Amino acid sequence: MQFFIPPRENFFRPLTHENRELCSFVLRALHERVHGANADYAEVLTRELVLEVIQHALANPAMRDMAFEAGQTVRAEEERTYASDLLRKLKEHGWLEDYRDPIDLRPTLKLSRAGKAFSETFANLDDSRAKTRQRNMRSARKALAAFIATRDADELLDAHEFASRVVQDLQDDIEYFRHLIQSLTREALAQKIAWNEFNDFIEKRFAREYAVRLVADSAERHRGQINEALEDVRALDGEQRAGVDAHLLQRAPWLEQTAQGRSPLLWLADRIESMVDAACGLKLPMLRSEMNNYVRRFTSLLRQALSLDYGAESPLGRTMAWLKEQPEPAREGLLDVLARRLATAEIRLPGGVLRWTVRDRESEAVAHAPLIVDETSRLNALLRRAEAEAFTFSDQQVLHGLLPHLQGGPITLAALPVDTAEDAVRVLHAVGAARSAEGRRLIQARKMAGQVRTTYFQADDYELRVEPQDGMDEISSSTSRRH
């Protein structure tokens, strides 16, 4: 597809003039008016409406100075002429296009496809509005749930598209904090503290957006539900999977080459899981780290500014005020005395790892009891170690404990024995071990409708099934080792 062809051959020309900021402001306002959250979809985009948006932008003094000379008296006719000229340029270069309303056949305007895409970019760059960045995680989860309910291939493709945006959402947040740190550094070099940006972050962005995103709306919360939905997707039988694969190849032909002979359904499920895991395992810790860096950097600069104490009532402030009031010979004499005293001094900055601590030199070190190693101390240490390791199981240990129970076929958690505390812990960790990197190769875990209830706990029930090849080989090797 060629982009710069009529009528878009000079698409970006309106954004190269001196009033380009005004033009982008108008485009952002048009997008919000027609496609934004508060858009009135019953209202068509007429010529008068576009002129009204441009004139509203001209009412802003900062935007008005870009269109007319500062201090110039501008009549209403001149404003309308300017608005008509800007409207003509937007139509001429492909941002707006004529459109005939199919209901009353009235000539109207609309943002072209390219105009809508780029004006939406201008609108999304506005950081003053709180955005729920986990919206794509929620959308992916809901699309997977809709696919499981309806077997609609489009829902699975939508889930893949939403999941592909999750990493970019978190990367945008990381870049936002890096921008704040750079801005904070520039302000510090100019001997100012970026109070406005910090207050805006704490009061608007963090309280309304990031606190919810990192706690109540954490990506980890949606990750578990997405993984459960993906297990249901993978559990479809052969006939259903073949039907979905055929629809997927019909709706998205690119899958045939990308999947490379695999089932498109399974390829999409694995891809969605890998993208969500990358977002939660890599980008989310980076986001927390960048946020911590910003707060720590601001706290350090604030502590440094407060420690300087330039107030008028401080000793330094009183000295500077006294110097200011003295005649020049007295000031010069005092400064010469200070210079001679400081001439032999050496000033150094402590390193970043150095911490000043208050020590009481008069207090004596507490004498420690002598270290005694005997049979009783060895026994106590052994008991403490045994208590700490009593209920510590690796995924591999849980899997080896589960495989013998699967020799007779699929089994539910409710059917597993819970005779000892070790059995109870194995049942609790069975699903997590089955979904681990090694467990996925050996066991399939499918969520059931009911629940498992024991004397010790109550949880959702799952059916465990051995994978055809690797699982049976592992059971055989495990049985031979026991014999």
Coordinates of C-alpha atoms in Angstrom, one line a residue:
M1 CA 0.0 0.0 0.0
Q2 CA 1.3 3.4 -0.9
F3 CA 0.5 6.2 1.5
F4 CA 1.6 9.4 -0.1
I5 CA -0.7 9.3 -3.1
P6 CA -3.6 11.7 -3.9
P7 CA -5.3 13.0 -1.8
R8 CA -2.5 12.3 0.8
E9 CA 0.5 13.3 -1.3
N10 CA 1.2 16.3 1.1
F11 CA -0.6 14.8 4.1
F12 CA 1.7 16.4 6.8
R13 CA 2.0 19.8 5.2
P14 CA -0.5 21.5 7.6
L15 CA 1.8 20.4 10.5
T16 CA 4.9 22.1 9.0
H17 CA 3.7 25.7 9.2
E18 CA 4.2 28.1 12.1
N19 CA 0.7 27.3 13.5
R20 CA 1.4 23.6 13.6
E21 CA 0.6 23.4 17.3
L22 CA -2.8 25.0 16.7
C23 CA -3.4 22.5 13.9
S24 CA -2.6 19.6 16.1
F25 CA -4.8 21.0 18.8
V26 CA -7.7 21.2 16.4
L27 CA -7.1 17.7 15.2
R28 CA -7.1 16.4 18.8
A29 CA -10.3 18.3 19.5
L30 CA -12.0 16.9 16.4
H31 CA -11.1 13.3 17.4
E32 CA -12.4 13.8 20.9
R33 CA -15.6 15.4 19.6
V34 CA -16.3 12.6 17.1
H35 CA -14.5 9.5 18.4
G36 CA -13.6 10.3 22.0
A37 CA -15.1 9.0 25.3
N38 CA -17.6 11.8 25.4
A39 CA -18.5 11.8 21.7
D40 CA -22.1 12.2 20.7
Y41 CA -22.5 9.7 17.9
A42 CA -25.9 11.1 16.9
E43 CA -24.1 14.3 15.9
V44 CA -22.6 14.4 12.4
L45 CA -19.5 16.3 11.6
T46 CA -20.7 19.3 9.6
R47 CA -18.7 22.3 8.2
E48 CA -20.1 24.5 10.9
L49 CA -19.1 22.1 13.6
V50 CA -15.5 22.1 12.4
L51 CA -15.4 25.9 12.2
E52 CA -16.7 26.0 15.8
V53 CA -13.9 23.7 17.0
I54 CA -11.3 25.9 15.2
Q55 CA -12.7 29.1 16.7
H56 CA -12.8 27.5 20.1
A57 CA -9.1 26.8 19.7
L58 CA -8.5 30.4 18.7
A59 CA -10.1 31.5 22.0
N60 CA -7.0 30.0 23.8
P61 CA -4.5 32.9 24.1
A62 CA -1.5 30.6 23.5
M63 CA -3.0 29.2 20.3
R64 CA -4.3 32.6 19.2
D65 CA -0.7 34.0 19.2
M66 CA 0.2 31.3 16.6
A67 CA -2.4 32.5 14.2
F68 CA -2.3 36.3 14.7
E69 CA 0.3 38.8 15.9
A70 CA 0.4 39.3 19.6
G71 CA -1.7 42.2 20.8
Q72 CA -3.4 42.5 17.4
T73 CA -7.1 43.3 17.5
V74 CA -8.9 40.6 15.4
R75 CA -12.4 40.9 14.2
A76 CA -14.9 38.0 14.1
E77 CA -14.8 38.0 10.3
E78 CA -11.0 37.5 10.3
E79 CA -11.3 34.6 12.7
R80 CA -13.9 32.9 10.6
T81 CA -11.8 33.5 7.5
Y82 CA -8.8 31.9 9.2
A83 CA -10.9 29.0 10.4
S84 CA -12.3 28.5 6.8
D85 CA -8.7 28.5 5.4
L86 CA -7.5 25.9 7.9
L87 CA -10.6 23.7 7.1
R88 CA -9.8 24.0 3.4
K89 CA -6.2 22.9 4.0
L90 CA -7.3 19.9 6.1
K91 CA -9.6 18.8 3.3
E92 CA -7.1 19.5 0.6
H93 CA -4.3 17.4 2.2
G94 CA -6.4 14.4 3.2
W95 CA -7.2 14.9 6.9
L96 CA -10.9 15.5 6.3
E97 CA -13.1 14.3 3.5
D98 CA -16.6 14.9 2.2
Y99 CA -19.3 12.4 3.2
R100 CA -23.0 12.2 2.3
D101 CA -25.2 11.2 5.2
P102 CA -27.1 8.0 4.0
I103 CA -30.2 8.9 6.1
D104 CA -31.0 12.4 4.9
L105 CA -28.4 12.6 2.1
R106 CA -27.1 15.8 3.7
P107 CA -23.5 16.7 2.7
T108 CA -21.2 16.4 5.8
L109 CA -17.6 15.8 6.7
K110 CA -15.7 13.1 8.4
L111 CA -12.1 12.3 9.4
S112 CA -10.4 10.2 6.8
R113 CA -9.0 6.9 7.8
A114 CA -5.5 8.3 8.0
G115 CA -6.8 11.5 9.6
K116 CA -8.6 9.4 12.3
A117 CA -5.4 7.3 13.0
F118 CA -3.0 10.3 13.4
S119 CA -5.5 12.5 15.3
E120 CA -6.0 9.6 17.7
T121 CA -2.2 9.5 18.2
F122 CA -2.3 13.2 19.2
A123 CA -5.2 12.5 21.6
N124 CA -3.4 9.6 23.2
L125 CA -0.3 11.7 23.8
D126 CA -2.3 13.7 26.3
D127 CA -1.1 12.5 29.8
S128 CA -3.5 14.6 31.8
R129 CA -6.2 11.8 31.5
A130 CA -5.9 8.8 33.7
K131 CA -5.7 5.6 31.7
T132 CA -6.2 2.0 32.9
R133 CA -3.3 0.3 31.3
Q134 CA -4.5 -3.1 32.2
R135 CA -7.5 -2.7 29.9
N136 CA -5.8 -4.9 27.3
M137 CA -5.3 -7.7 29.9
R138 CA -8.9 -7.5 30.8
S139 CA -9.9 -7.5 27.1
A140 CA -7.8 -10.5 26.4
R141 CA -9.3 -12.4 29.3
K142 CA -12.9 -11.5 28.2
A143 CA -12.1 -12.4 24.6
L144 CA -10.8 -15.8 25.7
A145 CA -13.9 -16.4 27.8
A146 CA -16.1 -15.5 24.8
F147 CA -14.2 -17.9 22.6
I148 CA -14.7 -20.7 25.1
A149 CA -18.4 -20.0 25.2
T150 CA -19.1 -19.5 21.5
R151 CA -16.1 -21.1 19.7
D152 CA -15.9 -18.0 17.6
A153 CA -12.5 -17.8 15.9
D154 CA -12.7 -14.0 15.8
E155 CA -12.7 -13.9 19.6
L156 CA -9.4 -15.9 19.7
L157 CA -7.8 -13.5 17.2
D158 CA -9.0 -10.5 19.3
A159 CA -7.5 -12.1 22.4
H160 CA -4.2 -12.5 20.5
E161 CA -4.3 -8.8 19.4
F162 CA -5.1 -7.6 22.9
A163 CA -2.3 -9.7 24.4
S164 CA 0.2 -8.3 21.9
R165 CA -0.5 -4.8 23.3
V166 CA 0.0 -5.7 26.9
V167 CA 3.8 -5.4 26.8
Q168 CA 3.6 -2.1 24.9
D169 CA 1.3 -0.7 27.6
L170 CA 3.8 -1.5 30.3
Q171 CA 6.7 -0.2 28.2
D172 CA 4.8 3.1 27.8
D173 CA 4.6 3.4 31.6
I174 CA 8.3 2.7 31.9
E175 CA 9.1 5.4 29.4
Y176 CA 6.9 7.8 31.3
F177 CA 8.9 7.3 34.5
R178 CA 12.2 7.6 32.6
H179 CA 10.9 10.9 31.2
L180 CA 10.0 12.1 34.8
I181 CA 13.6 11.2 36.0
Q182 CA 15.1 13.1 33.1
S183 CA 12.9 16.1 33.8
L184 CA 13.8 15.9 37.5
T185 CA 17.5 16.0 36.6
R186 CA 17.1 19.0 34.4
E187 CA 15.2 20.9 37.1
A188 CA 17.9 20.0 39.6
L189 CA 20.6 21.3 37.3
A190 CA 18.7 24.6 37.1
Q191 CA 18.6 24.6 41.0
K192 CA 14.9 24.0 41.2
I193 CA 12.8 21.2 42.5
A194 CA 10.1 19.8 40.2
W195 CA 7.3 20.2 42.7
N196 CA 4.6 20.6 40.1
E197 CA 5.4 17.3 38.2
F198 CA 5.8 15.4 41.5
N199 CA 2.5 16.7 42.9
D200 CA 0.8 15.9 39.6
F201 CA 2.2 12.3 39.7
I202 CA 1.2 11.7 43.4
E203 CA -2.2 13.3 43.3
K204 CA -3.4 12.4 39.8
R205 CA -1.4 9.6 38.2
F206 CA -0.4 7.5 41.2
A207 CA -3.5 7.8 43.4
R208 CA -6.0 7.3 40.5
E209 CA -4.1 5.1 38.1
Y210 CA -0.9 3.4 39.2
A211 CA -2.0 2.4 42.7
V212 CA -5.0 0.6 41.3
R213 CA -3.0 -0.9 38.5
L214 CA -0.3 -2.3 40.8
V215 CA -2.7 -3.6 43.5
A216 CA -6.4 -4.2 42.8
D217 CA -6.0 -4.3 39.0
S218 CA -2.6 -6.0 38.9
A219 CA -1.6 -7.8 35.8
E220 CA -0.7 -10.8 37.9
R221 CA -4.4 -11.1 38.9
H222 CA -5.5 -11.3 35.2
R223 CA -2.6 -13.6 34.4
G224 CA -3.9 -16.5 36.4
Q225 CA -7.4 -16.2 34.8
I226 CA -5.9 -16.0 31.3
N227 CA -3.8 -19.1 32.0
E228 CA -6.9 -21.0 33.1
A229 CA -8.8 -19.9 30.0
L230 CA -5.9 -21.0 27.8
E231 CA -5.9 -24.5 29.4
D232 CA -9.6 -24.7 28.4
V233 CA -8.7 -23.7 24.9
R234 CA -6.0 -26.3 24.6
A235 CA -8.4 -29.0 26.0
L236 CA -10.7 -28.8 23.0
D237 CA -11.1 -32.2 21.3
G238 CA -9.8 -33.0 17.9
E239 CA -13.0 -32.3 15.9
Q240 CA -13.6 -28.9 17.6
R241 CA -10.0 -28.0 17.2
A242 CA -10.0 -28.8 13.5
G243 CA -13.1 -26.7 13.0
V244 CA -11.6 -23.7 14.8
D245 CA -8.4 -24.1 12.8
A246 CA -10.2 -24.0 9.5
H247 CA -12.0 -20.8 10.6
L248 CA -8.8 -19.2 11.8
L249 CA -7.0 -19.9 8.5
Q250 CA -10.0 -18.5 6.7
R251 CA -10.1 -15.3 8.8
A252 CA -6.3 -14.9 9.2
P253 CA -4.4 -16.5 6.3
W254 CA -1.0 -15.3 7.7
L255 CA -1.4 -18.0 10.4
E256 CA -0.7 -20.7 7.8
Q257 CA 2.9 -19.6 7.3
T258 CA 3.5 -18.4 10.9
A259 CA 2.3 -21.6 12.6
Q260 CA 4.5 -23.7 10.3
G261 CA 2.4 -26.8 10.3
R262 CA 1.2 -26.6 13.9
S263 CA -2.4 -26.1 14.9
P264 CA -3.2 -22.4 14.6
L265 CA -5.3 -22.6 17.7
L266 CA -2.5 -24.1 19.8
W267 CA 0.0 -21.6 18.3
L268 CA -2.2 -18.7 19.3
A269 CA -2.7 -20.1 22.8
D270 CA 1.1 -20.5 23.3
R271 CA 1.8 -17.0 21.8
I272 CA -0.8 -15.4 24.1
E273 CA 0.6 -17.1 27.2
S274 CA 4.2 -16.1 26.3
M275 CA 3.3 -12.5 25.8
V276 CA 1.4 -12.3 29.1
D277 CA 4.2 -14.1 30.9
A278 CA 6.7 -11.6 29.4
A279 CA 4.6 -8.7 30.6
C280 CA 4.2 -10.0 34.1
G281 CA 7.7 -11.5 34.5
L282 CA 9.8 -8.9 32.8
K283 CA 8.0 -5.5 32.2
L284 CA 6.1 -5.3 35.5
P285 CA 9.2 -5.6 37.7
M286 CA 10.9 -3.0 35.4
L287 CA 7.9 -0.7 35.9
R288 CA 8.2 -1.0 39.7
S289 CA 11.9 -0.4 39.5
E290 CA 11.5 2.8 37.4
M291 CA 8.8 4.1 39.8
N292 CA 11.1 3.4 42.8
N293 CA 14.0 5.1 41.0
Y294 CA 11.9 8.3 40.4
V295 CA 10.6 8.5 44.0
R296 CA 14.1 7.8 45.4
R297 CA 15.7 10.4 43.2
F298 CA 13.1 13.0 44.1
T299 CA 13.5 12.2 47.8
S300 CA 17.3 12.5 47.6
L301 CA 17.0 15.9 45.9
L302 CA 14.4 17.1 48.4
R303 CA 16.6 16.0 51.4
Q304 CA 19.6 17.7 49.9
A305 CA 17.6 20.9 49.4
L306 CA 16.3 20.9 52.9
S307 CA 19.7 20.2 54.4
L308 CA 21.2 23.3 52.7
D309 CA 18.7 25.5 54.7
Y310 CA 18.8 28.8 52.9
G311 CA 16.1 30.3 55.0
A312 CA 16.4 33.9 56.2
E313 CA 16.3 32.8 59.9
S314 CA 19.1 30.2 59.5
P315 CA 22.7 31.2 60.5
L316 CA 23.7 31.2 56.8
G317 CA 20.7 33.4 56.0
R318 CA 21.5 35.9 58.8
T319 CA 25.1 36.0 57.7
M320 CA 24.2 36.7 54.1
A321 CA 21.8 39.4 55.2
W322 CA 24.5 41.0 57.4
L323 CA 26.9 40.9 54.5
K324 CA 24.4 42.6 52.3
E325 CA 23.9 45.5 54.7
Q326 CA 27.7 46.1 55.2
P327 CA 29.7 48.5 53.1
E328 CA 32.0 47.1 50.5
P329 CA 35.3 47.3 52.5
A330 CA 33.7 45.3 55.4
R331 CA 32.4 42.7 53.0
E332 CA 35.8 42.3 51.3
G333 CA 37.5 42.0 54.6
L334 CA 35.3 39.3 55.9
L335 CA 35.5 37.3 52.7
D336 CA 39.3 37.6 52.7
V337 CA 39.3 36.1 56.3
L338 CA 37.0 33.3 55.2
A339 CA 39.2 32.6 52.2
R340 CA 42.3 32.3 54.3
R341 CA 40.6 29.9 56.7
L342 CA 39.2 27.7 53.9
A343 CA 42.4 27.7 51.8
T344 CA 43.8 24.7 53.7
A345 CA 40.5 22.8 53.7
E346 CA 39.7 19.9 51.3
I347 CA 36.1 19.3 50.4
R348 CA 35.0 15.9 49.3
L349 CA 31.6 14.4 48.5
P350 CA 30.9 11.0 50.3
G351 CA 30.3 8.1 48.0
G352 CA 26.8 6.7 47.2
V353 CA 27.3 3.7 49.5
L354 CA 28.6 5.7 52.5
R355 CA 26.1 6.1 55.4
W356 CA 26.8 8.2 58.5
T357 CA 25.8 6.4 61.7
V358 CA 25.9 7.7 65.2
R359 CA 28.1 5.6 67.5
D360 CA 28.4 5.8 71.2
R361 CA 32.1 5.4 71.9
E362 CA 31.6 5.1 75.6
S363 CA 29.5 2.0 75.4
E364 CA 31.3 -1.3 75.5
A365 CA 30.6 -4.2 73.2
V366 CA 28.4 -6.8 74.6
A367 CA 30.2 -10.0 75.4
H368 CA 28.8 -13.0 73.5
A369 CA 28.4 -16.3 75.1
P370 CA 30.9 -18.9 74.1
L371 CA 29.9 -21.1 71.2
I372 CA 29.3 -24.6 72.4
V373 CA 28.9 -27.5 69.9
D374 CA 27.7 -30.7 71.5
E375 CA 25.2 -33.5 70.8
T376 CA 22.2 -31.4 72.1
S377 CA 23.0 -28.4 69.9
R378 CA 23.5 -30.6 66.8
L379 CA 20.1 -32.3 67.5
N380 CA 18.4 -28.9 67.9
A381 CA 19.9 -27.6 64.6
L382 CA 18.8 -30.8 62.9
L383 CA 15.2 -30.5 64.2
R384 CA 15.0 -26.8 63.1
R385 CA 16.2 -27.8 59.6
A386 CA 13.7 -30.7 59.4
E387 CA 10.9 -28.4 60.5
A388 CA 11.9 -25.8 57.8
E389 CA 12.0 -28.4 55.1
A390 CA 9.1 -30.5 56.1
F391 CA 6.6 -29.0 53.7
T392 CA 9.0 -27.6 51.0
F393 CA 8.3 -29.4 47.7
S394 CA 9.7 -28.7 44.3
D395 CA 7.6 -29.0 41.2
Q396 CA 9.6 -32.0 40.2
Q397 CA 8.9 -33.8 43.5
V398 CA 5.1 -33.0 43.2
L399 CA 5.1 -34.4 39.7
H400 CA 6.8 -37.6 40.7
G401 CA 4.3 -38.1 43.5
L402 CA 1.4 -37.5 41.1
L403 CA 2.5 -39.7 38.1
P404 CA 1.9 -43.1 39.9
H405 CA -1.8 -42.1 40.5
L406 CA -2.3 -41.4 36.8
Q407 CA -1.3 -44.9 35.6
G408 CA -5.0 -45.9 35.5
G409 CA -6.1 -42.9 33.5
P410 CA -7.3 -39.4 34.2
I411 CA -8.0 -38.5 37.9
T412 CA -9.4 -35.5 39.7
L413 CA -8.0 -33.7 42.7
A414 CA -11.0 -34.9 44.7
A415 CA -10.0 -38.5 44.0
L416 CA -6.4 -38.1 45.1
P417 CA -5.6 -39.5 48.6
V418 CA -5.3 -37.0 51.5
D419 CA -4.1 -39.4 54.3
T420 CA -1.1 -37.4 55.4
A421 CA 0.0 -33.8 55.6
E422 CA 2.4 -34.5 52.7
D423 CA -0.6 -35.7 50.6
A424 CA -2.5 -32.6 51.4
V425 CA 0.4 -30.4 50.3
R426 CA 0.8 -32.4 47.1
V427 CA -2.9 -31.9 46.2
L428 CA -2.6 -28.2 46.9
H429 CA 0.4 -27.8 44.6
A430 CA -0.7 -30.3 41.9
V431 CA -2.1 -27.8 39.5
G432 CA 0.8 -25.4 39.8
A433 CA 3.3 -28.3 39.2
A434 CA 1.2 -29.5 36.2
R435 CA 1.4 -26.0 34.6
S436 CA 5.2 -25.6 35.2
A437 CA 7.7 -25.8 32.4
E438 CA 8.3 -29.5 33.1
G439 CA 4.8 -30.3 34.1
R440 CA 3.3 -29.1 30.8
R441 CA 5.2 -31.7 29.0
L442 CA 3.9 -34.5 31.2
I443 CA 0.4 -33.7 32.5
Q444 CA -2.6 -31.8 31.3
A445 CA -4.7 -30.0 33.9
R446 CA -8.4 -29.1 33.1
K447 CA -10.6 -27.2 35.4
M448 CA -13.8 -29.0 36.5
A449 CA -17.2 -27.5 37.4
G450 CA -17.2 -28.8 41.0
Q451 CA -14.9 -28.2 44.0
V452 CA -12.7 -30.5 46.1
R453 CA -13.5 -30.4 49.8
T454 CA -11.2 -32.0 52.4
T455 CA -10.8 -31.7 56.1
Y456 CA -7.9 -29.2 55.5
F457 CA -9.0 -27.1 52.5
Q458 CA -11.6 -26.3 49.9
A459 CA -10.6 -25.4 46.3
D460 CA -11.6 -25.7 42.6
D461 CA -11.4 -29.2 41.3
Y462 CA -9.2 -30.1 38.3
E463 CA -8.8 -33.2 36.1
L464 CA -5.3 -34.4 35.6
R465 CA -4.5 -36.3 32.5
V466 CA -1.1 -37.8 31.3
E467 CA 0.3 -36.5 28.0
P468 CA 0.3 -39.4 25.5
Q469 CA 4.1 -39.8 25.0
D470 CA 6.3 -38.1 27.5
G471 CA 4.0 -38.7 30.4
M472 CA 3.8 -42.5 29.9
D473 CA 7.6 -42.7 29.4
E474 CA 8.1 -40.8 32.7
I475 CA 5.6 -43.2 34.5
S476 CA 7.5 -46.2 33.2
S477 CA 10.9 -44.8 34.2
S478 CA 9.5 -43.9 37.7
T479 CA 8.1 -47.4 38.1
S480 CA 11.4 -49.0 37.1
R481 CA 13.3 -46.9 39.6
R482 CA 11.0 -47.9 42.4
H483 CA 11.5 -51.6 41.5

